[in-house]
Short mmCIF file of C-alpha atoms and ligand atoms in Angstrom, two decimals:
data_model
loop_
_atom_site.label_atom_id
_atom_site.label_comp_id
_atom_site.label_asym_id
_atom_site.label_seq_id
_atom_site.Cartn_x
_atom_site.Cartn_y
_atom_site.Cartn_z
CA MET A 1180 2.73 -34.83 -8.18
CA LYS A 1181 -0.76 -34.14 -9.43
CA ILE A 1182 -2.77 -37.27 -10.16
CA LYS A 1183 -4.85 -36.93 -13.29
CA ALA A 1184 -7.52 -39.07 -14.91
CA PRO A 1185 -5.98 -41.74 -17.15
CA ALA A 1186 -5.25 -40.57 -20.70
CA GLY A 1187 -8.32 -40.75 -22.91
CA MET A 1188 -10.72 -41.01 -19.98
CA GLU A 1189 -12.94 -38.12 -19.05
CA ASP A 1190 -14.69 -36.86 -15.96
CA LEU A 1191 -18.25 -35.74 -16.40
CA LEU A 1192 -19.03 -32.88 -14.06
CA PRO A 1193 -22.63 -32.07 -13.13
CA GLY A 1194 -22.97 -29.28 -15.72
CA ARG A 1195 -21.86 -31.48 -18.60
CA LEU A 1196 -23.74 -34.42 -17.22
CA ALA A 1197 -26.97 -32.41 -17.35
CA HIS A 1198 -26.53 -32.28 -21.16
CA TRP A 1199 -25.72 -36.00 -21.27
CA ARG A 1200 -28.82 -36.84 -19.28
CA LYS A 1201 -30.98 -34.99 -21.79
CA VAL A 1202 -29.39 -36.96 -24.61
CA GLU A 1203 -29.83 -40.24 -22.74
CA ASP A 1204 -33.47 -39.44 -21.97
CA LYS A 1205 -34.17 -38.77 -25.65
CA VAL A 1206 -32.36 -41.95 -26.67
CA ARG A 1207 -34.46 -43.97 -24.23
CA ARG A 1208 -37.66 -42.38 -25.49
CA VAL A 1209 -36.91 -43.16 -29.14
CA MET A 1210 -35.78 -46.71 -28.32
CA ALA A 1211 -39.09 -47.33 -26.57
CA THR A 1212 -41.03 -46.14 -29.62
CA TYR A 1213 -39.32 -48.89 -31.65
CA GLY A 1214 -40.03 -51.55 -29.04
CA TYR A 1215 -36.55 -51.97 -27.55
CA GLY A 1216 -36.05 -52.95 -23.89
CA GLU A 1217 -32.96 -51.84 -21.97
CA ILE A 1218 -30.26 -54.33 -21.01
CA ARG A 1219 -27.12 -53.89 -18.86
CA THR A 1220 -24.21 -56.27 -18.78
CA PRO A 1221 -20.92 -56.22 -16.81
CA MET A 1222 -18.01 -53.98 -17.80
CA LEU A 1223 -15.73 -57.02 -17.69
CA GLU A 1224 -16.19 -60.15 -19.72
CA ALA A 1225 -14.14 -63.25 -20.41
CA THR A 1226 -11.39 -62.25 -22.85
CA SER A 1227 -12.28 -65.14 -25.14
CA LEU A 1228 -15.73 -63.59 -25.72
CA PHE A 1229 -14.15 -60.74 -27.65
CA VAL A 1230 -11.37 -62.73 -29.27
CA ARG A 1231 -13.92 -65.10 -30.76
CA SER A 1232 -16.51 -62.51 -31.78
CA VAL A 1233 -14.68 -59.31 -32.69
CA GLY A 1234 -11.95 -61.41 -34.28
CA GLU A 1235 -8.33 -62.21 -33.56
CA ALA A 1236 -6.86 -60.23 -36.43
CA THR A 1237 -8.76 -57.01 -35.65
CA ASP A 1238 -7.20 -53.83 -34.25
CA ILE A 1239 -9.45 -54.08 -31.21
CA VAL A 1240 -8.29 -57.55 -30.21
CA GLU A 1241 -4.70 -57.17 -31.37
CA LYS A 1242 -3.93 -53.82 -29.81
CA GLU A 1243 -6.72 -52.16 -27.94
CA MET A 1244 -8.11 -54.37 -25.22
CA TYR A 1245 -7.61 -53.80 -21.50
CA THR A 1246 -7.07 -57.35 -20.39
CA PHE A 1247 -6.42 -58.60 -16.87
CA GLY A 1248 -5.64 -62.03 -15.77
CA HIS A 1249 -3.19 -64.46 -14.48
CA ALA A 1250 -0.46 -65.73 -16.75
CA ASN A 1251 -0.90 -69.22 -15.36
CA ALA A 1252 -4.66 -69.26 -15.78
CA PRO A 1253 -5.54 -67.85 -19.20
CA GLU A 1254 -9.08 -69.15 -18.78
CA ASP A 1255 -9.54 -66.54 -16.00
CA SER A 1256 -8.47 -63.69 -18.26
CA VAL A 1257 -11.03 -60.87 -18.36
CA THR A 1258 -11.27 -57.79 -20.55
CA LEU A 1259 -12.95 -54.42 -20.15
CA ARG A 1260 -15.58 -54.58 -22.84
CA PRO A 1261 -14.47 -52.85 -26.06
CA GLU A 1262 -18.01 -53.12 -27.44
CA LEU A 1263 -21.37 -54.38 -26.24
CA THR A 1264 -22.76 -56.66 -28.93
CA ALA A 1265 -20.86 -59.79 -27.89
CA PRO A 1266 -21.71 -59.29 -24.19
CA ILE A 1267 -25.39 -58.96 -25.07
CA VAL A 1268 -25.34 -62.11 -27.17
CA ARG A 1269 -23.60 -63.84 -24.25
CA ALA A 1270 -26.29 -62.59 -21.85
CA CYS A 1271 -29.12 -63.73 -24.15
CA LEU A 1272 -27.65 -67.22 -24.24
CA GLU A 1273 -26.80 -67.33 -20.56
CA HIS A 1274 -30.42 -66.47 -19.69
CA SER A 1275 -31.86 -68.76 -22.38
CA LEU A 1276 -33.81 -65.88 -23.92
CA PHE A 1277 -34.19 -67.71 -27.23
CA ALA A 1278 -35.84 -70.64 -25.49
CA LYS A 1279 -38.42 -68.24 -24.10
CA ARG A 1280 -39.06 -66.26 -27.29
CA PRO A 1281 -37.34 -66.37 -30.66
CA PHE A 1282 -37.14 -62.60 -31.13
CA HIS A 1283 -35.72 -59.89 -28.87
CA LYS A 1284 -35.16 -56.19 -29.26
CA LEU A 1285 -32.62 -54.91 -26.75
CA PHE A 1286 -30.95 -51.54 -26.30
CA TYR A 1287 -28.11 -50.36 -24.10
CA LEU A 1288 -26.28 -47.29 -22.88
CA GLY A 1289 -22.88 -47.75 -21.33
CA ALA A 1290 -19.12 -47.39 -21.26
CA ALA A 1291 -16.71 -49.22 -23.56
CA PHE A 1292 -12.91 -49.31 -23.44
CA ARG A 1293 -10.30 -49.35 -26.18
CA ARG A 1294 -6.63 -48.52 -25.79
CA GLU A 1295 -6.52 -46.22 -28.83
CA ARG A 1296 -4.37 -43.12 -29.30
CA PRO A 1297 -6.53 -40.45 -27.66
CA GLN A 1298 -7.55 -37.47 -29.75
CA LYS A 1299 -10.64 -35.34 -30.27
CA GLY A 1300 -13.60 -37.71 -30.45
CA ARG A 1301 -11.43 -40.74 -29.75
CA LEU A 1302 -11.18 -41.82 -26.15
CA ARG A 1303 -10.04 -44.86 -24.24
CA GLN A 1304 -13.14 -44.91 -22.12
CA PHE A 1305 -16.10 -43.85 -24.20
CA HIS A 1306 -19.82 -44.43 -24.10
CA GLN A 1307 -22.15 -46.01 -26.56
CA PHE A 1308 -25.82 -46.47 -26.94
CA GLY A 1309 -27.05 -49.05 -29.36
CA VAL A 1310 -29.54 -51.71 -30.25
CA GLU A 1311 -29.47 -55.42 -30.93
CA ALA A 1312 -32.46 -57.04 -32.65
CA LEU A 1313 -31.98 -60.78 -32.32
CA GLY A 1314 -34.01 -63.55 -33.91
CA SER A 1315 -34.80 -62.44 -37.44
CA HIS A 1316 -33.18 -62.64 -40.85
CA SER A 1317 -35.53 -60.08 -42.32
CA PRO A 1318 -33.76 -57.39 -44.37
CA VAL A 1319 -36.60 -55.06 -43.42
CA LEU A 1320 -35.25 -55.23 -39.86
CA ASP A 1321 -31.83 -54.07 -41.12
CA ALA A 1322 -33.57 -51.09 -42.66
CA GLU A 1323 -35.52 -50.49 -39.46
CA THR A 1324 -32.32 -50.30 -37.39
CA ILE A 1325 -30.95 -47.74 -39.84
CA GLU A 1326 -34.21 -45.82 -39.63
CA LEU A 1327 -33.95 -45.95 -35.83
CA ALA A 1328 -30.33 -44.73 -35.83
CA VAL A 1329 -31.41 -41.80 -37.99
CA ALA A 1330 -34.51 -41.21 -35.83
CA VAL A 1331 -32.36 -40.95 -32.70
CA LEU A 1332 -30.03 -38.43 -34.33
CA GLU A 1333 -32.97 -36.41 -35.59
CA ALA A 1334 -34.66 -36.48 -32.18
CA LEU A 1335 -31.42 -35.02 -30.84
CA GLY A 1336 -31.60 -32.27 -33.44
CA LEU A 1337 -28.73 -33.70 -35.55
CA ARG A 1338 -29.79 -33.70 -39.17
CA GLU A 1339 -26.60 -33.57 -41.20
CA HIS A 1340 -25.70 -37.25 -40.96
CA THR A 1341 -24.79 -39.43 -43.91
CA VAL A 1342 -25.57 -43.15 -43.96
CA ARG A 1343 -23.02 -45.28 -45.84
CA LEU A 1344 -24.21 -48.75 -46.66
CA ASN A 1345 -22.66 -51.95 -47.93
CA SER A 1346 -23.08 -55.71 -47.79
CA THR A 1347 -20.19 -57.89 -46.69
CA GLY A 1348 -21.94 -61.07 -47.78
CA CYS A 1349 -22.11 -64.43 -46.05
CA ALA A 1350 -19.58 -67.25 -45.65
CA THR A 1351 -20.26 -68.44 -49.22
CA CYS A 1352 -19.58 -65.09 -50.86
CA ARG A 1353 -16.60 -64.49 -48.64
CA ASN A 1354 -14.97 -67.78 -49.51
CA SER A 1355 -14.84 -66.85 -53.17
CA PHE A 1356 -14.01 -63.21 -52.44
CA ARG A 1357 -11.15 -64.26 -50.15
CA VAL A 1358 -9.47 -66.07 -53.03
CA VAL A 1359 -9.91 -63.07 -55.34
CA LEU A 1360 -8.61 -60.63 -52.76
CA ARG A 1361 -5.52 -62.69 -52.06
CA GLU A 1362 -4.80 -63.02 -55.77
CA ARG A 1363 -5.17 -59.31 -56.38
CA LEU A 1364 -3.16 -58.30 -53.32
CA THR A 1365 -0.23 -60.63 -53.87
CA PRO A 1366 1.63 -58.40 -56.38
CA ASP A 1367 1.10 -55.35 -54.12
CA LEU A 1368 2.21 -56.89 -50.83
CA GLU A 1369 5.43 -54.88 -50.86
CA ARG A 1370 3.45 -51.66 -50.98
CA VAL A 1371 1.17 -52.20 -48.00
CA CYS A 1372 2.03 -51.79 -44.32
CA GLU A 1373 3.35 -54.54 -42.13
CA ASP A 1374 -0.01 -54.92 -40.39
CA CYS A 1375 -1.68 -55.49 -43.74
CA ARG A 1376 0.91 -58.10 -44.69
CA SER A 1377 0.09 -59.93 -41.48
CA ARG A 1378 -3.66 -59.47 -42.14
CA PHE A 1379 -3.13 -60.89 -45.61
CA GLU A 1380 -2.03 -64.12 -43.96
CA ARG A 1381 -4.49 -64.20 -41.07
CA ASN A 1382 -7.69 -62.52 -42.29
CA VAL A 1383 -7.38 -60.84 -45.65
CA PHE A 1384 -10.70 -58.91 -45.30
CA ARG A 1385 -9.12 -56.81 -42.57
CA VAL A 1386 -6.82 -55.28 -45.18
CA LEU A 1387 -9.86 -53.46 -46.56
CA ASP A 1388 -10.23 -51.74 -43.19
CA CYS A 1389 -6.69 -50.34 -43.00
CA LYS A 1390 -6.77 -46.60 -42.39
CA ARG A 1391 -3.11 -45.92 -43.32
CA ASP A 1392 -2.78 -43.41 -46.15
CA SER A 1393 0.02 -45.49 -47.66
CA CYS A 1394 -2.29 -48.51 -48.05
CA ARG A 1395 -5.32 -46.66 -49.40
CA PRO A 1396 -4.22 -46.52 -53.08
CA VAL A 1397 -3.76 -50.30 -53.09
CA ILE A 1398 -7.05 -50.89 -51.27
CA GLN A 1399 -8.98 -48.60 -53.58
CA ARG A 1400 -7.95 -50.64 -56.60
CA LEU A 1401 -9.16 -53.90 -55.06
CA PRO A 1402 -12.40 -55.41 -56.34
CA SER A 1403 -15.53 -54.87 -54.28
CA ILE A 1404 -17.37 -57.63 -52.47
CA GLN A 1405 -20.50 -56.37 -54.20
CA GLU A 1406 -19.30 -58.12 -57.36
CA HIS A 1407 -18.96 -61.39 -55.43
CA LEU A 1408 -22.20 -61.54 -53.47
CA CYS A 1409 -24.17 -64.76 -53.80
CA ALA A 1410 -27.76 -64.57 -55.05
CA ASP A 1411 -29.23 -64.70 -51.51
CA CYS A 1412 -27.02 -61.91 -50.24
CA ARG A 1413 -27.74 -59.82 -53.34
CA GLY A 1414 -31.46 -60.35 -52.77
CA HIS A 1415 -31.15 -59.41 -49.08
CA HIS A 1416 -29.25 -56.25 -49.92
CA ALA A 1417 -31.77 -55.29 -52.58
CA VAL A 1418 -34.60 -55.40 -50.01
CA VAL A 1419 -32.59 -53.32 -47.53
CA THR A 1420 -31.93 -50.63 -50.11
CA ALA A 1421 -35.49 -50.74 -51.46
CA THR A 1422 -36.97 -50.43 -47.96
CA LEU A 1423 -34.77 -47.47 -47.15
CA GLY A 1424 -35.75 -45.92 -50.47
CA GLU A 1425 -39.47 -46.45 -49.86
CA HIS A 1426 -39.19 -44.81 -46.46
CA GLY A 1427 -37.24 -41.85 -47.75
CA ILE A 1428 -34.10 -42.60 -45.75
CA PRO A 1429 -31.17 -41.33 -47.81
CA PHE A 1430 -28.04 -43.48 -47.92
CA THR A 1431 -24.86 -43.66 -49.92
CA PRO A 1432 -23.76 -47.05 -51.25
CA ASP A 1433 -20.13 -47.59 -50.25
CA PRO A 1434 -18.73 -50.81 -51.74
CA LEU A 1435 -15.49 -50.34 -49.77
CA LEU A 1436 -17.16 -50.09 -46.39
CA VAL A 1437 -16.04 -52.79 -44.00
CA ARG A 1438 -16.28 -52.56 -40.26
CA GLY A 1439 -13.58 -53.18 -37.71
CA LEU A 1440 -15.21 -56.26 -36.20
CA ASP A 1441 -15.27 -59.69 -37.77
CA TYR A 1442 -18.74 -60.79 -36.75
CA TYR A 1443 -20.59 -58.80 -39.38
CA THR A 1444 -22.41 -60.60 -42.20
CA ARG A 1445 -24.38 -59.06 -45.05
CA THR A 1446 -25.57 -55.55 -44.17
CA VAL A 1447 -23.00 -53.13 -42.75
CA TYR A 1448 -23.48 -49.40 -42.32
CA GLU A 1449 -21.85 -46.39 -40.83
CA LEU A 1450 -23.27 -42.99 -39.99
CA THR A 1451 -20.92 -40.05 -40.33
CA TYR A 1452 -21.35 -36.49 -39.18
CA PRO A 1453 -19.61 -33.68 -41.04
CA THR A 1454 -18.74 -31.46 -38.07
CA LEU A 1455 -16.83 -34.19 -36.23
CA GLY A 1456 -13.57 -33.73 -38.13
CA ALA A 1457 -11.12 -36.62 -38.46
CA GLN A 1458 -13.18 -39.01 -36.31
CA ASN A 1459 -16.35 -38.42 -38.26
CA ALA A 1460 -18.10 -41.75 -37.61
CA ILE A 1461 -20.93 -41.13 -35.19
CA GLY A 1462 -22.32 -44.66 -35.32
CA GLY A 1463 -22.19 -47.92 -37.14
CA GLY A 1464 -23.77 -51.30 -37.27
CA GLY A 1465 -24.89 -54.21 -39.30
CA ARG A 1466 -26.05 -57.79 -39.33
CA TYR A 1467 -24.28 -60.60 -37.49
CA ASP A 1468 -26.09 -63.80 -38.35
CA ASN A 1469 -23.40 -66.20 -37.09
CA LEU A 1470 -22.62 -64.79 -33.68
CA VAL A 1471 -25.35 -66.45 -31.62
CA ALA A 1472 -24.55 -69.85 -33.12
CA GLU A 1473 -20.82 -69.21 -32.65
CA PHE A 1474 -21.48 -69.09 -28.91
CA GLY A 1475 -23.52 -72.25 -28.90
CA GLY A 1476 -27.00 -70.82 -29.48
CA PRO A 1477 -29.48 -71.67 -32.20
CA PRO A 1478 -28.92 -70.22 -35.70
CA THR A 1479 -30.19 -66.70 -35.14
CA GLY A 1480 -30.35 -63.76 -37.50
CA ALA A 1481 -29.40 -60.53 -35.73
CA VAL A 1482 -28.70 -56.91 -36.51
CA GLY A 1483 -27.76 -53.84 -34.50
CA PHE A 1484 -25.84 -50.60 -34.27
CA ALA A 1485 -23.79 -48.61 -31.78
CA MET A 1486 -23.39 -44.85 -31.54
CA GLY A 1487 -20.75 -42.94 -29.66
CA ILE A 1488 -22.23 -40.61 -27.06
CA GLU A 1489 -19.09 -38.43 -26.88
CA ARG A 1490 -19.32 -37.93 -30.64
CA VAL A 1491 -23.02 -37.10 -30.38
CA MET A 1492 -22.09 -34.53 -27.73
CA LEU A 1493 -19.36 -33.08 -29.96
CA ALA A 1494 -21.82 -32.77 -32.85
CA LEU A 1495 -24.31 -31.05 -30.54
CA ASP A 1496 -21.58 -28.71 -29.24
CA ALA A 1497 -20.61 -27.79 -32.79
CA GLN A 1498 -24.24 -27.13 -33.65
CA ALA A 1499 -24.62 -24.89 -30.60
CA GLY A 1500 -21.59 -22.87 -31.78
CA GLY A 1501 -19.14 -24.43 -29.30
CA ARG A 1502 -19.19 -26.07 -25.95
CA ASP A 1503 -21.13 -24.20 -23.31
CA ALA A 1504 -18.41 -22.27 -21.48
CA ASN A 1505 -20.77 -21.71 -18.58
CA GLU A 1506 -21.14 -25.35 -17.73
CA ASP A 1507 -20.42 -24.68 -14.08
CA HIS A 1508 -23.65 -26.22 -13.17
CA ILE A 1509 -25.90 -25.48 -10.24
CA THR A 1510 -28.56 -27.84 -9.09
CA PRO A 1511 -31.55 -25.58 -8.59
CA VAL A 1512 -33.78 -25.92 -5.54
CA ALA A 1513 -37.39 -24.90 -5.00
CA VAL A 1514 -36.93 -23.78 -1.43
CA TYR A 1515 -34.04 -22.18 0.43
CA LEU A 1516 -34.08 -21.90 4.20
CA CYS A 1517 -32.54 -18.77 5.75
CA THR A 1518 -31.86 -18.17 9.40
CA VAL A 1519 -31.74 -14.75 10.99
CA GLU A 1520 -29.70 -15.95 13.96
CA ASP A 1521 -27.42 -18.92 14.62
CA ALA A 1522 -29.69 -20.46 17.28
CA LEU A 1523 -32.25 -21.16 14.55
CA ARG A 1524 -29.94 -23.20 12.33
CA ALA A 1525 -30.81 -26.48 14.07
CA PRO A 1526 -34.59 -26.06 13.66
CA ALA A 1527 -34.04 -24.96 10.05
CA PHE A 1528 -31.99 -28.08 9.43
CA ALA A 1529 -34.81 -30.20 10.91
CA PHE A 1530 -37.35 -28.38 8.76
CA ALA A 1531 -35.30 -29.03 5.60
CA ARG A 1532 -35.88 -32.72 6.16
CA ARG A 1533 -39.64 -32.20 6.21
CA VAL A 1534 -39.56 -30.23 2.98
CA ARG A 1535 -37.40 -32.87 1.29
CA GLN A 1536 -39.59 -35.68 2.54
CA ALA A 1537 -42.43 -33.96 0.72
CA GLY A 1538 -40.32 -34.33 -2.46
CA ILE A 1539 -39.49 -30.63 -2.71
CA PRO A 1540 -35.84 -29.80 -3.51
CA CYS A 1541 -34.55 -27.71 -0.64
CA ASP A 1542 -31.21 -26.47 0.69
CA LEU A 1543 -29.72 -24.22 3.34
CA ASP A 1544 -26.43 -22.75 4.47
CA PHE A 1545 -23.89 -24.75 6.49
CA GLU A 1546 -21.19 -22.11 6.78
CA GLY A 1547 -22.71 -19.63 9.25
CA LYS A 1548 -23.13 -17.06 6.49
CA SER A 1549 -24.82 -13.71 7.01
CA LEU A 1550 -28.46 -13.34 6.10
CA LYS A 1551 -27.46 -11.31 3.04
CA ALA A 1552 -25.15 -14.07 1.86
CA GLN A 1553 -27.84 -16.66 2.50
CA MET A 1554 -30.26 -14.67 0.32
CA ARG A 1555 -27.61 -14.45 -2.40
CA ASN A 1556 -27.29 -18.20 -2.25
CA ALA A 1557 -31.07 -18.60 -2.53
CA ASP A 1558 -30.91 -16.50 -5.67
CA ARG A 1559 -27.97 -18.42 -7.13
CA LEU A 1560 -29.85 -21.68 -6.60
CA ARG A 1561 -32.90 -20.13 -8.27
CA ALA A 1562 -35.10 -20.86 -5.27
CA ARG A 1563 -38.70 -19.89 -5.86
CA TRP A 1564 -39.31 -19.78 -2.14
CA VAL A 1565 -37.33 -18.67 0.88
CA VAL A 1566 -38.39 -19.76 4.34
CA MET A 1567 -37.01 -17.25 6.81
CA PHE A 1568 -36.46 -18.45 10.37
CA GLY A 1569 -36.58 -15.40 12.70
CA PRO A 1570 -36.74 -15.44 16.50
CA GLU A 1571 -40.09 -13.72 16.75
CA GLU A 1572 -41.89 -16.09 14.34
CA TRP A 1573 -40.06 -19.08 15.75
CA SER A 1574 -41.34 -18.32 19.26
CA ARG A 1575 -44.83 -18.82 17.80
CA GLY A 1576 -43.92 -22.03 15.89
CA ALA A 1577 -44.01 -20.10 12.61
CA ALA A 1578 -41.69 -18.77 9.88
CA LYS A 1579 -41.90 -16.30 7.03
CA LEU A 1580 -42.51 -17.71 3.59
CA LYS A 1581 -41.26 -15.45 0.83
CA SER A 1582 -42.20 -15.98 -2.77
CA MET A 1583 -39.19 -14.89 -4.80
CA GLN A 1584 -41.25 -14.61 -7.94
CA GLU A 1585 -44.21 -12.73 -6.52
CA LYS A 1586 -41.95 -10.70 -4.24
CA SER A 1587 -44.52 -11.31 -1.52
CA GLU A 1588 -44.26 -12.77 1.96
CA GLU A 1589 -46.55 -14.19 4.61
CA THR A 1590 -46.03 -15.62 8.08
CA LEU A 1591 -47.33 -19.16 8.41
CA PRO A 1592 -47.22 -21.92 11.03
CA LEU A 1593 -44.37 -24.32 10.19
CA ASP A 1594 -46.91 -27.08 9.73
CA ALA A 1595 -48.67 -25.14 6.97
CA ILE A 1596 -45.62 -24.12 4.93
CA VAL A 1597 -45.09 -27.30 2.93
CA ALA A 1598 -48.79 -27.50 2.00
CA ARG A 1599 -48.76 -23.80 1.00
CA ILE A 1600 -45.76 -24.36 -1.30
CA GLN A 1601 -47.31 -27.46 -2.81
CA ALA A 1602 -50.58 -25.65 -3.45
CA ALA A 1603 -48.85 -22.74 -5.15
CA ASP A 1604 -46.34 -24.71 -7.22
CA THR A 1605 -47.40 -26.15 -10.47
CA GLY A 1606 -44.75 -28.87 -10.62
CA SER A 1607 -41.67 -27.19 -12.05
CA THR A 1608 -38.75 -27.22 -9.65
CA ALA A 1609 -36.70 -24.39 -11.02
CA ARG A 1610 -37.37 -20.71 -11.18
CA THR A 1611 -36.86 -19.49 -14.71
CA PRO A 1612 -33.44 -17.84 -14.69
P1 AMP B 2290 -17.59 -49.26 -33.53
O1 AMP B 2290 -18.00 -50.28 -32.54
O2 AMP B 2290 -16.10 -49.14 -33.67
O3 AMP B 2290 -18.29 -49.33 -34.81
O4 AMP B 2290 -18.03 -47.88 -32.89
C1 AMP B 2290 -19.35 -47.40 -32.93
C2 AMP B 2290 -19.32 -45.95 -32.56
O5 AMP B 2290 -18.74 -45.79 -31.26
C3 AMP B 2290 -18.45 -45.10 -33.45
O6 AMP B 2290 -19.16 -44.68 -34.59
C4 AMP B 2290 -18.11 -43.95 -32.54
O7 AMP B 2290 -19.16 -43.00 -32.51
C5 AMP B 2290 -18.00 -44.60 -31.21
N1 AMP B 2290 -16.59 -44.91 -30.87
C6 AMP B 2290 -15.88 -45.99 -31.24
N2 AMP B 2290 -14.63 -45.93 -30.74
C7 AMP B 2290 -14.57 -44.80 -30.04
C8 AMP B 2290 -13.54 -44.15 -29.27
N3 AMP B 2290 -12.34 -44.70 -29.12
N4 AMP B 2290 -13.82 -42.98 -28.69
C9 AMP B 2290 -15.04 -42.41 -28.82
N5 AMP B 2290 -16.04 -42.96 -29.51
C10 AMP B 2290 -15.81 -44.13 -30.12
#
């Protein structure tokens, strides 16, 4: 029986990973320009962290978490993180960051896990990068996170995104909206799915998030929270939209937009990308002003977003006209060592260490291949230099250094070869293919 990777979990081979690394490097560069510092938290967290933050009546907590624990000790139950906001809030509190400074800008890159039905763009282990700006209620910061999300996509060369924006209000607006929603839904309860009927009882806002086609007609007729925002929330939202407008960041108001996690307050947004197909959300975020206090911290305004790296990669593939079929990656070297006879393999192996210690990527053959095959390998690895170990040169403590670009060669003492390569190279490690 062949053992395969678990459903919805992908291997990243070196060729594909080379593309990922470029994306990650660009993400890190843009994050730094907005003043965000990187944070890493464990893959596993206490289950209660997600139940209390993401929300008990959400799809994530109800159906999608990978939870491990002991039936007799529920307090030991741990869950593979389905998202990273709650872990970061937990880490901020655990390390008393708010006692040190009231405001923190943090970004992350890492894996998240949800037991969803796998399909294109929807995995069970996926990767997100995102930001959390903690310690401010300013609506301008909401706009800045949206600007940053757009800036990252644009730095990656993805320009066809749409930003959908809404406000989900605060506890005050929601209390009155909850009553209205329940009133309006009551006559239609027979027409919505079983999940929605249960949501109606447990957390009626989650009904708005139901993706079932059969529920959409009912949901679309429901009133919008926009009509029930309190004056403060209306004012906050007005500044967000005005700031985006002033900075020329296009967005589409979407009064029906709710996000699948309960901790959001006020601003919520989602970025979609047209080439992604059914799973067209590339990122999403919003404000979560109650989460820090919920975990025992001081009242702390906070806002952030997360983007799916696999979906970014899919959008980039589509833009490039399909996934690179030639992803069978080679790791290029600067120097390849060839031996003319077997007796010289040991000294060549010793010399490789010297080259590598000088920081120069170098490789050689381990399979006793012919000189011709060794040269083919040098070419495949795009070596700019070949050091040829022959008996005659070796007897004089020397070897031949061939420049593959110049098509020239010279015999040099072994001690001089590394310095000669360093002097000639201008820093790039790969020969242009
Ligand atoms: P969410 O936390 O659900 O708002 O997700 C934020 C982003 O993560 C989404 O816009 C997607 O790009 C990505 N994402 C969420 N769930 C998955 C998944 N199951 N597979 C791949 N990407 C996902």
